[in-house]
RNA sequence: GGGCGAUUAGCUCAGUUGGUUAGAGCGUCUGGUUUACACCCAGAAGGUCACAGGUUCGAAUCCUGUAUCGCCCACCA
């Protein structure tokens, strides 16, 4: 070869080229697919299933983190020889995706889903899904994820659908699925129920209306005698003066009523933030014992006051005053009266609709709140629903599914909730029934999907009974941290985590276990139906059970499905229909002779299919080789937000379907936050596309930066800004511009596009579309990019120095034997062994930041700053050259293997270049491993770890730093060589002797002498170090004044340390602390005193020299 | 209301079971075209570890309380 390698290797690593080249290469070699032919290659199986991203949109940095960590783990395992499989895929995300597509449909075409129909809408969603699935997979590939792309799954595909059907059937068969009327969170915009978890609360300005409900005149008349008697009894009890006054008033009213027979006898006042719901009221509740309840409230309040901080006192005091006032201002007396009325079965008239509704006694009515009485709307309020059940009240639904009022609302039918509210209020006011209106902030439930207010709505719903399922999922996790001392049977004797235990799942970090267990412990039944069009349709068919025979007997069904065990049914007695569940196939309309059957319209909750992900992707319910080999999977790596919604349900579904846990471990990683500390999300517009980072810094830098920041208990805050593609200026990302598709540069005033232009290109004019896209820039990624480049250049150096090499047959092992004494070799090999051991251990325990920091420090500080620098001398010397070449290659190849899981592209690129060298090919290195991705992950040569060597080398480093410091601080010109000597013990001198040449090459400093006899020359800068005095000869350069000042400062500092140490050694410390620690302190004091003495001597000498 | 986490240098963060003088990167300052790397090299300055108590010979680290911030869950006629 005539060209030197120098000409081939660019000075800067080019990520784009490497990414393109090696992605294709890995693909072509099929490295990420388990070897076909029986699925039994050597190595234990290790499988990860991807948390399938939603097809709602493209991935952001949160996903990038999630997938980077998975890839690090799977790549390491692969290199360790495991038979690895990482299954990729995406989630159909029912509500979310349908909402996105519907919104787009409305924005662009002003059409609703009802305008285009089920089939057309579903088709559009499929189109959307295809587009985003493709984009997501592209993003994952760009990040370098080593998934087996041939097994990409989608939660709605056939494989998953089959699993869903089997799961549903199994639940149905075991009686764990039921249908019932429940109050659900109704999204009037999307017209579907959403689960509690899909609801968020937002504070909005609202009103508090006080409404009069008249006590029924008819009742009044009927019961007046009875009532008068009750009042007498009341009076006998301890009523306040005000109460007596009211009784008197009341009695007068009764008298008046008797006389006139048309007088308003009284009313109950209730307060509400949702006045329109009064149309669905079926009772008014009052507390059965208002006085006791009020006393209790006062007591609670007082207690709170006693524990309150100063800031809260005023507020709580005001609250307490307000409650106490109720005892004297008549409120309590009225409540007592109402309670009596309720007890004797009185009614009130529901205004506007003029319906008679009962007064009921219920503890839900808190005397300290509102007016003390509360209107009960069982069909539209969760608490009222409970009251309704307790008192067997009618459930009057006043809403249609679209959020308008239905015919139960009388003249208000057809109005929207908002319109109805206005009209109800106006009508009440006109009727003189509105007492007052207060302004008030209210926490309003909103749908997370449509961002519109939730209406509680009574609806038929499918549920899964959670009792046993949830318990199984609770029992499946390790409840105690390692070595906690509790429940020792779950913690092995070494206190490390139990791995491979058949039943127990470890949640890491352990603190998340509590949330998981608490959530499951509520065992709230799981509402699984969604009134959507996008999802797995519930495999239930209804058959009208008309005709008495059919109601009583299922004979006709048995006949229709004779010999089939994949169809089962149950009778809905309330509606008189058969519910038929089919496990495998959809049923035809005419599957039952003489009877038309109809499939359930609802689809299943997205989590119903996601819950099956670990086993459905492996082929369950079929007993596939994959399922046998890879299930349970190794680890699930995910976000804490879905620990309950998803992880818990995967565990319960996995246990239920397969009898086994779905994964051995769950690792919960931090959350990516933006510069304002907000989580990234598509709707906020702060979700950065990883491609923007990759374009600017490269995939390796993205991955390294994220892993470097993944610590155990801190979320990752990333401050990112735009970089103008025209002038390179940094344009701050603000809350305002982060959602824009186009931004104007603050510097050059030209426009550029953002990542959103990729999603919303239709918002751009044709000329805008040709604008360049700005990249995102951020400090953390710069650091990581620089690290990639550092590694690249270290490799470049090594590659450039491999030729010529000695052709004699030398083996790496020989070169690495400790026989030949080179301190720096032993040192770097010791460091490498330590780092290898730690990094392996850290990644296995998900301590990513620790692993990355060690690799970064080792590569940069140890390998580049010291070993490579030192090697330069030896490479020029034929006698030492060969050995240093071997060490360089050994460390470099180890390093790129260690780094490959996190930085796959740059390391592969380096590896491939090494493979091409003659040095590699002719020195007995393995040339049969075509890619670093399947090379062996380094194993630590622990026998090479030597704390003594590392300590000795540290002396050299310390000395070098001291000499360099003298140079820098005394402004010695860079080209001027200086000389120095060191007073130290014999052993240190011996150690330093061979390092002489390196002081010269690395600090342009010539060492004249080492040893105990070394004397301080006249004009020196002295640096007292531990066990050494360094004398740097500055004859021509010294500034006596500055040097004196420096030494005086040094002495003062030492004196400070010395006196504090002396004080310590004169205290109780010597008696109480362990002898070892005391000894250490004594030594340290002696050392300080020696240092001080050296400094003092030097100072004395300086003072002799007159400037 | 319940739970979890955080508070360390100007900024972003490390800090392993308590033990010499609390670390890194960025930024700042000084000096450098040393044939791997200016995406670099050498060096420097910069911290009352949120606050108050306590335990201890010894506390960033353990305990109690306070403040501030963030997240999750529940609830609010």
XYZ file of C-alpha atoms in Angstrom, chain A residues 14 208 479 632 703 791 930 935 963 1014 1051:
11
model
C -18.318 11.497 10.600
C -71.345 28.194 42.974
C -41.962 -6.629 48.149
C -40.384 -15.102 30.586
C -27.131 7.581 23.157
C -12.373 8.003 20.946
C -17.376 -9.850 11.150
C -17.669 -9.814 19.329
C 5.783 20.310 37.502
C 18.521 15.401 46.993
C 2.408 27.577 54.661
